[in-house]
Amino acid sequence: MKKSFRYASRVPNKNLHIDHDDFREFEPFDGETDLVPRSAQPGVDALSVVGVDMRKDVNAAQHCTGEYVTNLLVVRRGQQFIIDVSFSRPVTSQDDFQLEFLIGTDPAANKETLVVVNFGNHSGAAWAGQIVEARDTVVSLGVTASSKAIVGLYRMYVAVAMGNGMQRTEKDPNTNFYLLFNPWKPDDDVFYPDEAGRSEYVLNSTGLIYMGTPDQVTERGWVYGQFEEGILDACIYIMDACRMPIQNRGDVVKMVRTASALVNSQDDNGVLIGNWSDDFSMGTPPTTWTGSASILQKYHASGAPVSFAQCWVYAGVLNTFLRCLGIPSRVVTNFNSAHDNTGNLKTELIFKPDGSPDRHKTRDSIWNYHCWNEAFMKRGDLPPKYSGWQVVDATPQETNDGYFRCGPAPVIAIRDGELCHPFDCGFVFAEVNSDLIHMKSDKYGNMTPFKVDTTYVGKLLYTKSRSGWGPEDITGTYKHPEGSPADQQTMALAEQFGCSRDRSNVPAAKLSIQISAQAGYVGEPLRVSVTFYNQSEAMKLVKVHMEISPTYYTGVVASDPLKVEDFRLDLDAFQSSIKVFELSPQEYVSHLGSNSSLEVTVTGQTDDVEVSEVKTIALKLPPLNITLSGQPQVNRDMYIMVSFTNTMGFPLTGAKLAMEGAGLLETQVYSYRTIPPMGQISRKVGFRPTKPGLQTLLVVLDCDNLPDMTAMVEVKVVP
Amino acid sequence: MKKSFRYASRVPNKNLHIDHDDFREFEPFDGETDLVPRSAQPGVDALSVVGVDMRKDVNAAQHCTGEYVTNLLVVRRGQQFIIDVSFSRPVTSQDDFQLEFLIGTDPAANKETLVVVNFGNHSGAAWAGQIVEARDTVVSLGVTASSKAIVGLYRMYVAVAMGNGMQRTEKDPNTNFYLLFNPWKPDDDVFYPDEAGRSEYVLNSTGLIYMGTPDQVTERGWVYGQFEEGILDACIYIMDACRMPIQNRGDVVKMVRTASALVNSQDDNGVLIGNWSDDFSMGTPPTTWTGSASILQKYHASGAPVSFAQCWVYAGVLNTFLRCLGIPSRVVTNFNSAHDNTGNLKTELIFKPDGSPDRHKTRDSIWNYHCWNEAFMKRGDLPPKYSGWQVVDATPQETNDGYFRCGPAPVIAIRDGELCHPFDCGFVFAEVNSDLIHMKSDKYGNMTPFKVDTTYVGKLLYTKSRSGWGPEDITGTYKHPEGSPADQQTMALAEQFGCSRDRSNVPAAKLSIQISAQAGYVGEPLRVSVTFYNQSEAMKLVKVHMEISPTYYTGVVASDPLKVEDFRLDLDAFQSSIKVFELSPQEYVSHLGSNSSLEVTVTGQTDDVEVSEVKTIALKLPPLNITLSGQPQVNRDMYIMVSFTNTMGFPLTGAKLAMEGAGLLETQVYSYRTIPPMGQISRKVGFRPTKPGLQTLLVVLDCDNLPDMTAMVEVKVVP
């Protein structure tokens, strides 16, 4: 290795697996030549350390860290924890000893990676020390880490001042401990002001992620599993893997920004590889995962990115990372999310002269839904207004200029159009506020807008409520009511900061089209009704184009249309007419691809106007049946019975049945080659709960041709 | 290649080397089945294109692009350029034709990567078109690209509307042209308000980079060479190499941010590999480069990062990139630059109890100088106040959280402590405003500050002046006067935005130390005088520690001290005393390493105070002699004669003599194994000026044991 003269010393960026020795066990004071320790008080036995007890018993409950499955102590910063040190004799006021806390390679006092805590005459240390109790030779020491302290895995030493040097305890991995963010303490930048919030956003290890369309919201469970064995280490490993400087790891803003980059593998060998194709043969389909734990464990064990993710997987894993380290967080779903644009506010759908969508020229897509995270924090780098929930997005987006990271962006800055602060506010603003512009192109290739829809994008934002298993509508935190003075002010401000809007003046057309559909189960006939209404004072001949295509949640159609109808319709002044289209199961089931949605596009042209309407229909999935039996008690036998009947009239292939429950059952996956029509599968699995309290079991049935059937069940485990 | 359903179509990110066809030559209108073009006017010959002339002759002068060495047209956006189209017959008002401009793969009208310019009845295009003159069959067309247009290499087609479709010219690389930013036009975000500034910051292809120490400023020439053959392509290639979306390439903020990341190879296979060691055997030593052109040409040819760079090389190449694309820019040197800290405002020097510097515990370093760039632009993403010069830094810094990019950060935001706007203001603020804190550690390892110097860091900021070859002091644009009310307000605001300062209250010591040195030439004896002044009312016994060490410009010492003196000094009340130390050539020359600087550290301790002072001395380098002969005229023979005598009393090894002059001479390098003491080398090189005007020749002599001797000479070339 060439010596570099760039640094006085390299910036330490590794927390786990520190192999070198920290100290010589006896370190003589400067100028001392005798290498044998000498008692500090002549005539009194030298004080030495006999044992150290990290007092997990009392500390874990006080610090709300009892659920972490680890032998080591887990505590939070800004809050006292207790360490018992047993000495060779009772301690007197003449004795001088200190605790030394070290993190990362090459710790240094002035980088706060080496912290000395005194209990004697010295003072001025960043961490407070206090002798809580002395019982004979055992002293209970209270230590309070600074509320800005670096978060991660610390090593600890007890050092006793001898007459001629410092005598330290041996390196002992059992006295290592984890220091986390502390949402319970007002001094901490991650302070969350109420217990219900902390219970949900920090301590809840299972959640719901919303999907589907704004009209047909569906949900799937996700086991965050932030307390499971090895997850805390995996989260610290993520920061080591990207060489995040240790000295930055107490700063929640930098931590969250790093995490948003590291959960995707785009430019830094991060956790997850995205895959939006139909071919997941080289890994696990995004729809098969039941939670984050197995992903993070796999990443930490191999050091290589895990295959495969789509947006909810990125969001699920990022949520685990955040909650695991003590940062309040939640997964948010934005319905009709404008995607991969460049921060301008135009999303354009292009139609051919005949009224059919021009799939080649249309470059933009609107995702039916997109999941990201919010993390709650004080933004010490910004004016106070911007503290609170922040958008963080781990899904890589090509157009954010090669930053495969996004956020933290203050939600309130998005709502108010104040896009001039870091990070990436303009980008998120466009995701919820883009205008949807319908364009038609003439024969020369010139394009003219004929409809501008300012309400389509960012229709609804949902997150799991704190009180139960339902959604909380948080649209109002991102957007003022459409058209309100506050909304107008927001849009004007956003334009000032470079978000360009479409300025074309498209008058409201005197013809309206409405699409509605009863979303049935996959395998049932689909009925779509389209209402045409002539709002003009003249009779109109309407040339109609209608097509139905299978579509992904990214808004990209999976194949050619399954049904196309072109017809003409006479409509008297102020008259309406309803047309019903039916799609039989035979017409659509084999074309669904890996997503059970259909896009209906209807265009109507008269002599003077053109109107188009697009609607995505998410089909319902058949139910999984779950029965629990046994005694819901820690360490007693329980059983989960999952059964499923294929009522769909076509065979399901490549089925994977996966189940997982934090504190109940580690991820289990069972494969079935085919489930024939009316075929039934059932599976009984035994397990023993490891933790008391309300726990959740999640089951997923994922087939090649029908992904993503999920079910959840709760069980109250007694101690 | 697996199909991905993530995008309606992938985001285009490639500008050069587009191989596919753009159009079918004849494209029938929708619904037309006849594939043979039919004249638009029955009975009149179909109009067809015979030839296209890009009118380099008139356009280049108008657009100030005459210096670019390329066969293609180079023009600027927001300003009319002329294209002559020869048709098969005179054009009538019945004829309908258009110009089509395409950039990147898969161009699209709604992404502004396909722009149609009409000269007939159509309107509403983003680029303006005008028939300037029609002479028989030749029509001169005036085209004005939008002042927000994408910058890069465009393809052009002439399309004529036939009766049944569009007939286009063939793909012709000779009608490709470059569109650049336009600092001459007020509508452009890079508008620079005066001609002297544009001459320097856009058009000057040679510059000066300041180095050394605040007391002994040195300089080296740098040939930016932004107009040389292949440089414009290399700059566009840089953006292709990092897959910057084409549609973002009209946005100067995004462009500059991308460039800051791409000039270093840290995370994206960028242009330059940094090397701050003493071993450059695997590439070119940073001190041997004479300019950017050979680096950029090498990078474009190989597609691989070029070895090696230090800060001024990064800054030189980034400056070339910016000026080449038309963004006003300059290289700035910050003397005493706080480095690789985390955005806090503390840089700590640690001293042992005996007064000697503790090189192990000192983790921070202050660079004697650090070079970065400023780019001039309107910040459309921020409130208007922040437009103007922006800091951009391409030197990779470990602690900026894995962003190996920095800026654009508004200089005015740095000056006023308004650090809550993008990008990286807090980081730059710390580089110019850190406090230098001298700490001593006691025997327990506890550290106490004994001196806080708030004026050391960011002592001086220099850039080349617009009017000539001297420096312009721009310290006042970065910092209010130390201690002024405005400065206090700045510091208070910066702290509010998370820049933590040292709050220790260290009283002014009643003992002062001043170090001064006559900077002689390398090889001469060095005399350092140290003045001690006892400001107290009592006699003091001062324990003094003095040491001199060779040092790099990064503030890192190269070896153990060359001279150490410890002594005691009696000082009466209000008495001063001067001590002189001499270092003979034999004591230092063989230890200088790749940088000719020495660091002097003096510590004085009395019974009640400790004081220390550090000073870096940059030694002078022996001169290179240059003589020009021949006729300074385009395409006539000229000669440069370089001679050098080694007056240094020790042999110079591994010497490389390099010379370069934009418009005069491409980079030439000659090697000499050894130059013995009093040995002389001389080299006469012939060349032929290619451009008229005031041109500059730069010569560098770089030896393993004495780098970086430079000289420049100007020559006025007549046409």
PDB file of N, CA and C in Angstrom, chain A residues 444, chain B residues 22-27 47-54 81-89 91 95-102 114-120 131 137-143 154-162 165-177:
ATOM      1  N   TYR A 444     -47.636  16.223 -39.266  1.00  0.00           N
ATOM      2  CA  TYR A 444     -46.241  16.676 -39.351  1.00  0.00           C
ATOM      3  C   TYR A 444     -45.436  16.301 -38.103  1.00  0.00           C
TER       4      TYR A 444
ATOM      5  N   ASP B  22     -32.313   7.961 -37.702  1.00  0.00           N
ATOM      6  CA  ASP B  22     -33.341   8.746 -37.036  1.00  0.00           C
ATOM      7  C   ASP B  22     -34.710   8.564 -37.685  1.00  0.00           C
ATOM      8  N   PHE B  23     -34.730   8.587 -39.013  1.00  0.00           N
ATOM      9  CA  PHE B  23     -35.995   8.578 -39.748  1.00  0.00           C
ATOM     10  C   PHE B  23     -35.885   7.650 -40.950  1.00  0.00           C
ATOM     11  N   ARG B  24     -37.020   7.208 -41.410  1.00  0.00           N
ATOM     12  CA  ARG B  24     -37.054   6.743 -42.779  1.00  0.00           C
ATOM     13  C   ARG B  24     -36.974   7.998 -43.641  1.00  0.00           C
ATOM     14  N   GLU B  25     -36.325   7.869 -44.794  1.00  0.00           N
ATOM     15  CA  GLU B  25     -36.132   9.081 -45.585  1.00  0.00           C
ATOM     16  C   GLU B  25     -37.469   9.674 -46.054  1.00  0.00           C
ATOM     17  N   PHE B  26     -38.402   8.756 -46.388  1.00  0.00           N
ATOM     18  CA  PHE B  26     -39.755   9.232 -46.695  1.00  0.00           C
ATOM     19  C   PHE B  26     -40.720   8.610 -45.698  1.00  0.00           C
ATOM     20  N   GLU B  27     -41.432   9.477 -44.994  1.00  0.00           N
ATOM     21  CA  GLU B  27     -42.339   8.998 -43.947  1.00  0.00           C
ATOM     22  C   GLU B  27     -43.760   9.378 -44.324  1.00  0.00           C
ATOM     23  N   LEU B  47     -40.639  19.767 -54.359  1.00  0.00           N
ATOM     24  CA  LEU B  47     -39.459  20.485 -53.883  1.00  0.00           C
ATOM     25  C   LEU B  47     -38.500  19.468 -53.273  1.00  0.00           C
ATOM     26  N   SER B  48     -37.192  19.563 -53.632  1.00  0.00           N
ATOM     27  CA  SER B  48     -36.248  18.673 -52.952  1.00  0.00           C
ATOM     28  C   SER B  48     -34.987  19.446 -52.603  1.00  0.00           C
ATOM     29  N   VAL B  49     -34.237  18.908 -51.631  1.00  0.00           N
ATOM     30  CA  VAL B  49     -33.061  19.594 -51.108  1.00  0.00           C
ATOM     31  C   VAL B  49     -31.821  19.123 -51.855  1.00  0.00           C
ATOM     32  N   VAL B  50     -31.045  20.095 -52.337  1.00  0.00           N
ATOM     33  CA  VAL B  50     -29.846  19.785 -53.096  1.00  0.00           C
ATOM     34  C   VAL B  50     -28.599  19.854 -52.224  1.00  0.00           C
ATOM     35  N   GLY B  51     -28.591  20.794 -51.292  1.00  0.00           N
ATOM     36  CA  GLY B  51     -27.407  20.932 -50.446  1.00  0.00           C
ATOM     37  C   GLY B  51     -27.688  21.796 -49.239  1.00  0.00           C
ATOM     38  N   VAL B  52     -26.845  21.638 -48.203  1.00  0.00           N
ATOM     39  CA  VAL B  52     -26.971  22.419 -46.976  1.00  0.00           C
ATOM     40  C   VAL B  52     -25.600  22.990 -46.640  1.00  0.00           C
ATOM     41  N   ASP B  53     -25.549  24.295 -46.326  1.00  0.00           N
ATOM     42  CA  ASP B  53     -24.297  24.929 -45.905  1.00  0.00           C
ATOM     43  C   ASP B  53     -24.510  25.511 -44.505  1.00  0.00           C
ATOM     44  N   MET B  54     -23.703  25.027 -43.552  1.00  0.00           N
ATOM     45  CA  MET B  54     -23.899  25.442 -42.160  1.00  0.00           C
ATOM     46  C   MET B  54     -23.340  26.837 -41.886  1.00  0.00           C
ATOM     47  N   PHE B  81     -28.529  31.785 -35.688  1.00  0.00           N
ATOM     48  CA  PHE B  81     -27.474  31.368 -36.616  1.00  0.00           C
ATOM     49  C   PHE B  81     -28.123  31.080 -37.961  1.00  0.00           C
ATOM     50  N   ILE B  82     -27.268  31.075 -38.984  1.00  0.00           N
ATOM     51  CA  ILE B  82     -27.769  31.006 -40.360  1.00  0.00           C
ATOM     52  C   ILE B  82     -27.428  29.648 -40.971  1.00  0.00           C
ATOM     53  N   ILE B  83     -28.412  29.059 -41.656  1.00  0.00           N
ATOM     54  CA  ILE B  83     -28.146  27.851 -42.428  1.00  0.00           C
ATOM     55  C   ILE B  83     -28.656  28.101 -43.850  1.00  0.00           C
ATOM     56  N   ASP B  84     -27.809  27.829 -44.835  1.00  0.00           N
ATOM     57  CA  ASP B  84     -28.244  27.982 -46.230  1.00  0.00           C
ATOM     58  C   ASP B  84     -28.689  26.622 -46.767  1.00  0.00           C
ATOM     59  N   VAL B  85     -29.896  26.584 -47.288  1.00  0.00           N
ATOM     60  CA  VAL B  85     -30.388  25.350 -47.915  1.00  0.00           C
ATOM     61  C   VAL B  85     -30.573  25.611 -49.407  1.00  0.00           C
ATOM     62  N   SER B  86     -29.952  24.778 -50.237  1.00  0.00           N
ATOM     63  CA  SER B  86     -30.169  24.877 -51.685  1.00  0.00           C
ATOM     64  C   SER B  86     -31.232  23.867 -52.089  1.00  0.00           C
ATOM     65  N   PHE B  87     -32.259  24.353 -52.783  1.00  0.00           N
ATOM     66  CA  PHE B  87     -33.353  23.484 -53.216  1.00  0.00           C
ATOM     67  C   PHE B  87     -33.238  23.187 -54.711  1.00  0.00           C
ATOM     68  N   SER B  88     -34.093  22.287 -55.143  1.00  0.00           N
ATOM     69  CA  SER B  88     -34.077  21.889 -56.552  1.00  0.00           C
ATOM     70  C   SER B  88     -34.678  22.963 -57.467  1.00  0.00           C
ATOM     71  N   ARG B  89     -35.427  23.885 -56.879  1.00  0.00           N
ATOM     72  CA  ARG B  89     -36.044  24.983 -57.625  1.00  0.00           C
ATOM     73  C   ARG B  89     -36.319  26.116 -56.632  1.00  0.00           C
ATOM     74  N   VAL B  91     -38.105  28.406 -54.065  1.00  0.00           N
ATOM     75  CA  VAL B  91     -39.178  28.078 -53.129  1.00  0.00           C
ATOM     76  C   VAL B  91     -40.322  29.079 -53.310  1.00  0.00           C
ATOM     77  N   ASP B  95     -44.858  26.187 -50.745  1.00  0.00           N
ATOM     78  CA  ASP B  95     -44.010  25.091 -50.260  1.00  0.00           C
ATOM     79  C   ASP B  95     -43.987  25.076 -48.738  1.00  0.00           C
ATOM     80  N   ASP B  96     -43.843  23.868 -48.224  1.00  0.00           N
ATOM     81  CA  ASP B  96     -43.858  23.700 -46.774  1.00  0.00           C
ATOM     82  C   ASP B  96     -42.662  22.839 -46.404  1.00  0.00           C
ATOM     83  N   PHE B  97     -41.716  23.455 -45.701  1.00  0.00           N
ATOM     84  CA  PHE B  97     -40.551  22.662 -45.263  1.00  0.00           C
ATOM     85  C   PHE B  97     -40.188  23.072 -43.839  1.00  0.00           C
ATOM     86  N   GLN B  98     -39.403  22.253 -43.185  1.00  0.00           N
ATOM     87  CA  GLN B  98     -38.997  22.555 -41.808  1.00  0.00           C
ATOM     88  C   GLN B  98     -37.609  21.990 -41.550  1.00  0.00           C
ATOM     89  N   LEU B  99     -36.937  22.588 -40.545  1.00  0.00           N
ATOM     90  CA  LEU B  99     -35.674  22.014 -40.079  1.00  0.00           C
ATOM     91  C   LEU B  99     -35.969  21.204 -38.818  1.00  0.00           C
ATOM     92  N   GLU B 100     -35.290  20.071 -38.708  1.00  0.00           N
ATOM     93  CA  GLU B 100     -35.505  19.236 -37.532  1.00  0.00           C
ATOM     94  C   GLU B 100     -34.160  19.019 -36.850  1.00  0.00           C
ATOM     95  N   PHE B 101     -34.111  19.330 -35.567  1.00  0.00           N
ATOM     96  CA  PHE B 101     -32.877  19.232 -34.786  1.00  0.00           C
ATOM     97  C   PHE B 101     -33.050  18.137 -33.751  1.00  0.00           C
ATOM     98  N   LEU B 102     -32.082  17.219 -33.704  1.00  0.00           N
ATOM     99  CA  LEU B 102     -32.200  16.050 -32.838  1.00  0.00           C
ATOM    100  C   LEU B 102     -30.951  15.942 -31.981  1.00  0.00           C
ATOM    101  N   LEU B 114     -36.018  16.637 -29.639  1.00  0.00           N
ATOM    102  CA  LEU B 114     -36.340  16.724 -31.067  1.00  0.00           C
ATOM    103  C   LEU B 114     -37.060  18.051 -31.229  1.00  0.00           C
ATOM    104  N   VAL B 115     -36.456  18.942 -31.983  1.00  0.00           N
ATOM    105  CA  VAL B 115     -37.029  20.283 -32.115  1.00  0.00           C
ATOM    106  C   VAL B 115     -37.311  20.547 -33.589  1.00  0.00           C
ATOM    107  N   VAL B 116     -38.549  20.921 -33.873  1.00  0.00           N
ATOM    108  CA  VAL B 116     -38.946  21.224 -35.243  1.00  0.00           C
ATOM    109  C   VAL B 116     -39.015  22.737 -35.395  1.00  0.00           C
ATOM    110  N   VAL B 117     -38.335  23.266 -36.402  1.00  0.00           N
ATOM    111  CA  VAL B 117     -38.380  24.705 -36.653  1.00  0.00           C
ATOM    112  C   VAL B 117     -39.072  24.945 -37.989  1.00  0.00           C
ATOM    113  N   ASN B 118     -40.159  25.699 -37.940  1.00  0.00           N
ATOM    114  CA  ASN B 118     -40.945  25.986 -39.135  1.00  0.00           C
ATOM    115  C   ASN B 118     -40.638  27.365 -39.661  1.00  0.00           C
ATOM    116  N   PHE B 119     -40.807  27.508 -40.964  1.00  0.00           N
ATOM    117  CA  PHE B 119     -40.614  28.814 -41.591  1.00  0.00           C
ATOM    118  C   PHE B 119     -41.872  29.203 -42.343  1.00  0.00           C
ATOM    119  N   GLY B 120     -42.912  28.363 -42.183  1.00  0.00           N
ATOM    120  CA  GLY B 120     -44.142  28.592 -42.924  1.00  0.00           C
ATOM    121  C   GLY B 120     -45.260  28.999 -41.984  1.00  0.00           C
ATOM    122  N   ILE B 131     -36.982  33.164 -42.432  1.00  0.00           N
ATOM    123  CA  ILE B 131     -36.277  33.170 -43.723  1.00  0.00           C
ATOM    124  C   ILE B 131     -35.572  34.508 -43.836  1.00  0.00           C
ATOM    125  N   THR B 137     -32.435  29.601 -55.915  1.00  0.00           N
ATOM    126  CA  THR B 137     -32.820  28.352 -55.252  1.00  0.00           C
ATOM    127  C   THR B 137     -32.249  28.232 -53.847  1.00  0.00           C
ATOM    128  N   VAL B 138     -31.428  29.200 -53.447  1.00  0.00           N
ATOM    129  CA  VAL B 138     -30.797  29.097 -52.115  1.00  0.00           C
ATOM    130  C   VAL B 138     -31.553  29.968 -51.122  1.00  0.00           C
ATOM    131  N   VAL B 139     -31.927  29.345 -50.016  1.00  0.00           N
ATOM    132  CA  VAL B 139     -32.630  30.077 -48.955  1.00  0.00           C
ATOM    133  C   VAL B 139     -31.746  30.119 -47.709  1.00  0.00           C
ATOM    134  N   SER B 140     -31.529  31.338 -47.180  1.00  0.00           N
ATOM    135  CA  SER B 140     -30.800  31.478 -45.922  1.00  0.00           C
ATOM    136  C   SER B 140     -31.812  31.469 -44.792  1.00  0.00           C
ATOM    137  N   LEU B 141     -31.685  30.477 -43.918  1.00  0.00           N
ATOM    138  CA  LEU B 141     -32.640  30.335 -42.822  1.00  0.00           C
ATOM    139  C   LEU B 141     -31.977  30.776 -41.525  1.00  0.00           C
ATOM    140  N   GLY B 142     -32.683  31.586 -40.765  1.00  0.00           N
ATOM    141  CA  GLY B 142     -32.185  31.992 -39.446  1.00  0.00           C
ATOM    142  C   GLY B 142     -32.875  31.161 -38.380  1.00  0.00           C
ATOM    143  N   VAL B 143     -32.086  30.546 -37.507  1.00  0.00           N
ATOM    144  CA  VAL B 143     -32.637  29.702 -36.447  1.00  0.00           C
ATOM    145  C   VAL B 143     -32.125  30.230 -35.119  1.00  0.00           C
ATOM    146  N   TYR B 154     -25.851  18.305 -31.935  1.00  0.00           N
ATOM    147  CA  TYR B 154     -27.143  18.082 -32.585  1.00  0.00           C
ATOM    148  C   TYR B 154     -26.957  17.498 -33.987  1.00  0.00           C
ATOM    149  N   ARG B 155     -27.949  16.735 -34.424  1.00  0.00           N
ATOM    150  CA  ARG B 155     -28.058  16.325 -35.818  1.00  0.00           C
ATOM    151  C   ARG B 155     -29.160  17.186 -36.454  1.00  0.00           C
ATOM    152  N   MET B 156     -29.041  17.382 -37.751  1.00  0.00           N
ATOM    153  CA  MET B 156     -30.028  18.242 -38.395  1.00  0.00           C
ATOM    154  C   MET B 156     -30.575  17.609 -39.670  1.00  0.00           C
ATOM    155  N   TYR B 157     -31.844  17.778 -39.909  1.00  0.00           N
ATOM    156  CA  TYR B 157     -32.485  17.308 -41.143  1.00  0.00           C
ATOM    157  C   TYR B 157     -33.324  18.432 -41.714  1.00  0.00           C
ATOM    158  N   VAL B 158     -33.393  18.458 -43.050  1.00  0.00           N
ATOM    159  CA  VAL B 158     -34.362  19.328 -43.700  1.00  0.00           C
ATOM    160  C   VAL B 158     -35.501  18.414 -44.162  1.00  0.00           C
ATOM    161  N   ALA B 159     -36.725  18.749 -43.745  1.00  0.00           N
ATOM    162  CA  ALA B 159     -37.881  17.933 -44.110  1.00  0.00           C
ATOM    163  C   ALA B 159     -38.821  18.761 -44.979  1.00  0.00           C
ATOM    164  N   VAL B 160     -39.251  18.178 -46.105  1.00  0.00           N
ATOM    165  CA  VAL B 160     -40.173  18.866 -46.999  1.00  0.00           C
ATOM    166  C   VAL B 160     -41.501  18.110 -46.993  1.00  0.00           C
ATOM    167  N   ALA B 161     -42.599  18.839 -46.809  1.00  0.00           N
ATOM    168  CA  ALA B 161     -43.916  18.198 -46.824  1.00  0.00           C
ATOM    169  C   ALA B 161     -44.325  17.915 -48.266  1.00  0.00           C
ATOM    170  N   MET B 162     -44.527  16.642 -48.543  1.00  0.00           N
ATOM    171  CA  MET B 162     -45.048  16.213 -49.840  1.00  0.00           C
ATOM    172  C   MET B 162     -46.571  16.087 -49.712  1.00  0.00           C
ATOM    173  N   GLY B 165     -46.678  12.766 -47.442  1.00  0.00           N
ATOM    174  CA  GLY B 165     -45.745  12.417 -46.373  1.00  0.00           C
ATOM    175  C   GLY B 165     -44.631  13.421 -46.297  1.00  0.00           C
ATOM    176  N   MET B 166     -43.672  13.121 -45.414  1.00  0.00           N
ATOM    177  CA  MET B 166     -42.532  14.010 -45.232  1.00  0.00           C
ATOM    178  C   MET B 166     -41.297  13.382 -45.876  1.00  0.00           C
ATOM    179  N   GLN B 167     -40.597  14.211 -46.693  1.00  0.00           N
ATOM    180  CA  GLN B 167     -39.368  13.763 -47.339  1.00  0.00           C
ATOM    181  C   GLN B 167     -38.207  14.454 -46.630  1.00  0.00           C
ATOM    182  N   ARG B 168     -37.255  13.640 -46.121  1.00  0.00           N
ATOM    183  CA  ARG B 168     -36.155  14.237 -45.338  1.00  0.00           C
ATOM    184  C   ARG B 168     -34.825  14.062 -46.048  1.00  0.00           C
ATOM    185  N   THR B 169     -33.878  14.973 -45.713  1.00  0.00           N
ATOM    186  CA  THR B 169     -32.505  14.799 -46.201  1.00  0.00           C
ATOM    187  C   THR B 169     -31.901  13.559 -45.536  1.00  0.00           C
ATOM    188  N   GLU B 170     -30.870  13.042 -46.185  1.00  0.00           N
ATOM    189  CA  GLU B 170     -30.168  11.903 -45.591  1.00  0.00           C
ATOM    190  C   GLU B 170     -29.418  12.333 -44.349  1.00  0.00           C
ATOM    191  N   LYS B 171     -29.126  11.338 -43.498  1.00  0.00           N
ATOM    192  CA  LYS B 171     -28.297  11.607 -42.329  1.00  0.00           C
ATOM    193  C   LYS B 171     -26.921  12.050 -42.823  1.00  0.00           C
ATOM    194  N   ASP B 172     -26.439  13.199 -42.355  1.00  0.00           N
ATOM    195  CA  ASP B 172     -25.177  13.737 -42.851  1.00  0.00           C
ATOM    196  C   ASP B 172     -24.365  14.300 -41.687  1.00  0.00           C
ATOM    197  N   PRO B 173     -23.299  13.607 -41.291  1.00  0.00           N
ATOM    198  CA  PRO B 173     -22.506  14.069 -40.136  1.00  0.00           C
ATOM    199  C   PRO B 173     -21.950  15.476 -40.330  1.00  0.00           C
ATOM    200  N   ASN B 174     -21.849  15.950 -41.580  1.00  0.00           N
ATOM    201  CA  ASN B 174     -21.313  17.298 -41.798  1.00  0.00           C
ATOM    202  C   ASN B 174     -22.274  18.406 -41.400  1.00  0.00           C
ATOM    203  N   THR B 175     -23.555  18.053 -41.268  1.00  0.00           N
ATOM    204  CA  THR B 175     -24.509  19.075 -40.810  1.00  0.00           C
ATOM    205  C   THR B 175     -24.766  18.965 -39.308  1.00  0.00           C
ATOM    206  N   ASN B 176     -24.056  18.052 -38.642  1.00  0.00           N
ATOM    207  CA  ASN B 176     -24.102  18.058 -37.173  1.00  0.00           C
ATOM    208  C   ASN B 176     -23.507  19.372 -36.684  1.00  0.00           C
ATOM    209  N   PHE B 177     -23.965  19.843 -35.548  1.00  0.00           N
ATOM    210  CA  PHE B 177     -23.373  21.064 -34.986  1.00  0.00           C
ATOM    211  C   PHE B 177     -23.485  21.037 -33.469  1.00  0.00           C
TER     212      PHE B 177
END
